[in-house]
XYZ file of C-alpha atoms in Angstrom:
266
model
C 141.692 -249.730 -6.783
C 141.096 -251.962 -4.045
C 139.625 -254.453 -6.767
C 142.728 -254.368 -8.704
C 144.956 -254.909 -5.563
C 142.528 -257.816 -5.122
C 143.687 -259.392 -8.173
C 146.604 -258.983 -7.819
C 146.125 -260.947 -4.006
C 144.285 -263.882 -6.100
C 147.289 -264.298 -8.582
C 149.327 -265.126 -5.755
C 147.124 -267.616 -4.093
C 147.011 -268.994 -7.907
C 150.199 -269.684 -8.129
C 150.348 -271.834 -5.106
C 147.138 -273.565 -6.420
C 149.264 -274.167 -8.976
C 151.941 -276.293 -7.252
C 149.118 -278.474 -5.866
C 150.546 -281.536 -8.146
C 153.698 -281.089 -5.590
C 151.711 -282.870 -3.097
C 151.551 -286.037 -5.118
C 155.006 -286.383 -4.977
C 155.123 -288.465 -1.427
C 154.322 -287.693 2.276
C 155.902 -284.810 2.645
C 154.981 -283.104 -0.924
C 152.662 -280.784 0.185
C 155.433 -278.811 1.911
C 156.828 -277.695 -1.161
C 154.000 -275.634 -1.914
C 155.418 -273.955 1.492
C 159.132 -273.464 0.004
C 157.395 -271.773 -3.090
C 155.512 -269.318 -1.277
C 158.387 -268.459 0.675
C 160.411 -267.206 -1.813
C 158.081 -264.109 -1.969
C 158.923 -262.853 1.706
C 162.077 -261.089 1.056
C 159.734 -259.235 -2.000
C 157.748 -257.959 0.353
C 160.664 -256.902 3.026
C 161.827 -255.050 -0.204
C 158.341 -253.674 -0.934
C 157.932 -252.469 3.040
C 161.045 -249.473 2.128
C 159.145 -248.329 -0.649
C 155.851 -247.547 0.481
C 154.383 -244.280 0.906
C 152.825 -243.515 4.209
C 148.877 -242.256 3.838
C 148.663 -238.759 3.680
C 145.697 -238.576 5.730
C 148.393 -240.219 8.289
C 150.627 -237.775 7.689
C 148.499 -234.986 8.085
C 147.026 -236.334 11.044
C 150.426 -236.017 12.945
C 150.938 -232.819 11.661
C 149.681 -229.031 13.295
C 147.105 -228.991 10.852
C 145.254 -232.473 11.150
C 141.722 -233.417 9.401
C 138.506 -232.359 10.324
C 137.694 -236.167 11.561
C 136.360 -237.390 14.555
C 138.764 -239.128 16.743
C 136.167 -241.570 18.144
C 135.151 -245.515 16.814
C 131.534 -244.643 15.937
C 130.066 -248.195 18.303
C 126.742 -249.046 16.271
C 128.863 -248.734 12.839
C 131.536 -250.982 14.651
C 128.518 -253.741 15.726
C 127.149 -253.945 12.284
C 130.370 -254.325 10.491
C 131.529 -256.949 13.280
C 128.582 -258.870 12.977
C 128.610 -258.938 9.370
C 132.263 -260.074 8.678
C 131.602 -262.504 11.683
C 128.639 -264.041 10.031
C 130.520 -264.303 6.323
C 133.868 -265.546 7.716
C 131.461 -268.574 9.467
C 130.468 -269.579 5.792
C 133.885 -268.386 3.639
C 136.052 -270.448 5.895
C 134.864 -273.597 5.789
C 133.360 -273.404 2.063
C 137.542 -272.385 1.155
C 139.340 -274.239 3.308
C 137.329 -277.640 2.889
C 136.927 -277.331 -0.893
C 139.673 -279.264 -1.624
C 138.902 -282.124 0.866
C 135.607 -282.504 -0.771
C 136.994 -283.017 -3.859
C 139.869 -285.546 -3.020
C 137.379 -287.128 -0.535
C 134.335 -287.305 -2.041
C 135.334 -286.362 -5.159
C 138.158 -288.756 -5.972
C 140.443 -285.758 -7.565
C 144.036 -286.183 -7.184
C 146.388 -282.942 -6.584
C 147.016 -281.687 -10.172
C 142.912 -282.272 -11.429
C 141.952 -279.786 -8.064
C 144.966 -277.464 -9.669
C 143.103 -277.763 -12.551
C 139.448 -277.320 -11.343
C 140.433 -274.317 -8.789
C 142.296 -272.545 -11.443
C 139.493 -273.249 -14.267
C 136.124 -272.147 -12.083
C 138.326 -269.300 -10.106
C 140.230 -267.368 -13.046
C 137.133 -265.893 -14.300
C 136.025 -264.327 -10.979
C 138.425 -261.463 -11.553
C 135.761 -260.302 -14.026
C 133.565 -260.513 -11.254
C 136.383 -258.526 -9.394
C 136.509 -255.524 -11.836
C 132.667 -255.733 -12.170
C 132.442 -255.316 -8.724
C 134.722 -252.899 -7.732
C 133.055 -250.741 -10.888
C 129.498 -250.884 -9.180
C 130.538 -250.069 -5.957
C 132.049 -246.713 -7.499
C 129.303 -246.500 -9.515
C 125.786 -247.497 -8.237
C 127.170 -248.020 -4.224
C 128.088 -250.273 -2.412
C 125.504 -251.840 -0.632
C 124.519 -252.556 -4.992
C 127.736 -254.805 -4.955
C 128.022 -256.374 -1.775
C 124.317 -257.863 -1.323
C 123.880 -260.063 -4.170
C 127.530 -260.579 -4.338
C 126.970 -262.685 -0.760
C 123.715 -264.019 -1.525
C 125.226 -265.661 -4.538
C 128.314 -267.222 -3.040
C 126.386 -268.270 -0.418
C 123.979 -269.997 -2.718
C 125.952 -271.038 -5.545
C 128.234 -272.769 -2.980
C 125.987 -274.932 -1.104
C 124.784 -276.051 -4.871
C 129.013 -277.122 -5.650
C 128.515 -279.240 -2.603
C 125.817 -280.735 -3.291
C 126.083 -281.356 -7.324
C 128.670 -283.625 -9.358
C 130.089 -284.225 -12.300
C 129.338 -280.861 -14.613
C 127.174 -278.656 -12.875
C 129.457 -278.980 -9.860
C 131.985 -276.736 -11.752
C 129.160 -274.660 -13.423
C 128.302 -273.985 -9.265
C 131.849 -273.002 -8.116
C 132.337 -271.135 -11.612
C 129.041 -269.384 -10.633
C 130.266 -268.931 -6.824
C 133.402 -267.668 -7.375
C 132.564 -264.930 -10.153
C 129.306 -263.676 -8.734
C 130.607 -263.720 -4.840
C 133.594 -261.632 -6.643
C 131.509 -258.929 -6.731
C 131.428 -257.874 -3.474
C 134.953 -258.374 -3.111
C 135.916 -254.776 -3.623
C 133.093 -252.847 -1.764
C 133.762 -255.320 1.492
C 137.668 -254.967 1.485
C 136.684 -250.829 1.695
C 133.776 -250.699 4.033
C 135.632 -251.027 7.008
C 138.228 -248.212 6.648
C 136.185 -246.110 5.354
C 133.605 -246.102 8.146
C 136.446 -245.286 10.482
C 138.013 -242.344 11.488
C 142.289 -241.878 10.288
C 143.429 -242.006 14.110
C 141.604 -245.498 14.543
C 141.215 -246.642 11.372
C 144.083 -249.439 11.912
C 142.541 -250.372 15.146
C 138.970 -251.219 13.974
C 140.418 -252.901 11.173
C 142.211 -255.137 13.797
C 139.480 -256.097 16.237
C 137.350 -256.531 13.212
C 140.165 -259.299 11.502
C 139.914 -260.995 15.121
C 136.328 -260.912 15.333
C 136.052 -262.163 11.661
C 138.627 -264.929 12.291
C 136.471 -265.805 15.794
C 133.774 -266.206 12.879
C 136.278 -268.300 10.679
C 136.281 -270.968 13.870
C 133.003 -271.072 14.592
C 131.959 -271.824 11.162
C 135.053 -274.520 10.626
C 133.837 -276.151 14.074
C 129.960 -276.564 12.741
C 131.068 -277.428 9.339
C 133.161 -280.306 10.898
C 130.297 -281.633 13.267
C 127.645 -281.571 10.472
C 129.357 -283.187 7.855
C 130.662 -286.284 10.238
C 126.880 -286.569 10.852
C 125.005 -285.765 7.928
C 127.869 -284.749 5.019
C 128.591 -281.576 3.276
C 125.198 -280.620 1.145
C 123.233 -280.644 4.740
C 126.436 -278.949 6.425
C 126.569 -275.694 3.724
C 122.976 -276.038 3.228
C 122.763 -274.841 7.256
C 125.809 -272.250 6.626
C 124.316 -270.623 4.038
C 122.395 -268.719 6.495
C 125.156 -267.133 7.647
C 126.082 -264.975 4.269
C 122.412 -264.317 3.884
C 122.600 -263.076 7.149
C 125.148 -260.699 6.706
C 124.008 -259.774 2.978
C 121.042 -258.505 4.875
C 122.801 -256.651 7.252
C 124.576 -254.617 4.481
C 121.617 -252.706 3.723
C 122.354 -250.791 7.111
C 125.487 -249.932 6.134
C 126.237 -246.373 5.222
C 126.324 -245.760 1.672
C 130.106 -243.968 1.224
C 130.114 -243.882 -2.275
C 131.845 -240.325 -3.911
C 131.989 -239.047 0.265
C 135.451 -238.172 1.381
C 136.390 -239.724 4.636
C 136.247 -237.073 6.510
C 132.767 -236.070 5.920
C 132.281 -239.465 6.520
C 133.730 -239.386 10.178
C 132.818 -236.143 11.948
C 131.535 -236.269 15.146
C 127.793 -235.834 13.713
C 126.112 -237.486 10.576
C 123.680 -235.690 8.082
């Protein structure tokens, strides 16, 4: 499910990749792409009435709440902080500096990165499914380590190749890093306990985004002085990092949350 509602997440980020030609336009193109994602907020005020409160919520603020422990188990919260710290310090900068490297050093105006984001990203919502079917499947420790290892990987090779086998490398990024989409975007609440579940989700965003920083601020230095393939080359470390930190997680596969969260573990 949570691999389906990530599709549905990367169609929306596609459709602003799509207005990427916008920026052509003059100066001030690029704000356009702006106007057309701001047509969707009054969707989602509309989508806000209609939601369905959790029923774990629910229950929990009823007489009759779940057997769950009320308390943010600390060495879960560690590993989990330390590995979405350590992938937001490679994701970040490989995303957010993936189109500079291509009008840069790549000489790609707006509409050929439209083109090239939308031609080596589509097919990672196989990757997606594929993903999101393991995890439910095998586990999801199955899904999210080579799912890291390859983006990591495949990544530093798009920033390091050209013509060709530079797309073959973000193809291969993209669709193979896919699969851990689904197991990493339900690790985290399922770790946690109903009554703090929102909470660790929070200080875990802000610790990932603290990770998001530090990566963009390294990336930057690196590639003034030595260029992008040594910059990711050093970065990869980081999603290798936290690809072997996953093996510690948990395995939560087919448990229901509550068994997952009382007070003491089998």
């Amino acid at each position: 499910a949570t691999g389906l509602g990530s599709l549905a997440y990367g169609l929306g980020a596609g459709v602003v990749v799509v207005t990427l030609p916008l920026a052509d336009l003059g100066a001030g193109g690029w704000r356009l792409s702006f106007v057309v994602a701001g047509v969707t907020v009054p969707l989602i005020l509309h989508a806000r009435r209609h939601l369905p409160e959790s029923a774990r919520f629910e229950r929990l603020r009823s007489d009759d709440p779940p057997a769950e422990s009320r308390r943010i188990n600390g060495a879960r919260f560690l590993l989990l902080a330390a590995m979405f710290f350590l992938f937001n310090v490679f994701v970040a900068p490989a995303s957010q500096l993936q189109n500079d490297y291509l009008r840069v050093d790549r000489g790609f105006d707006g509409l050929l990165i439209a083109v090239f984001v939308v031609a080596t990203s589509t097919p990672a919502g196989i990757g997606v499914v594929l993903g999101g079917r393991i995890a439910d499947i095998r586990g999801r420790r199955v899904a999210i380590v080579p799912g890291l290892a390859a983006f990591g990987l495949f990544s530093v090779a798009f920033f390091s190749l050209s013509g060709p086998p530079m797309w073959v490398a973000s193809l291969l990024a993209s669709s193979l890093g896919a699969l851990a989409v689904p197991a990493m975007g339900v690790i985290a609440p399922e770790l946690f306990p109903t009554a703090r579940r929102a909470g660790a989700r929070g200080m875990l965003t802000a610790i990932a985004v603290g990770g998001s920083v530090c990566g963009l601020l390294i990336a930057g230095r690196v590639i003034d002085a030595s260029g992008y393939p040594t910059a990711f080359a050093a970065l990869s470390l980081a999603p290798l990092a936290a690809a072997a930190l996953a093996f510690a997680i948990p395995e939560t596969r087919g448990r229901e949350l509550e068994e997952l969260n009382r007070h003491r573990q089998p």
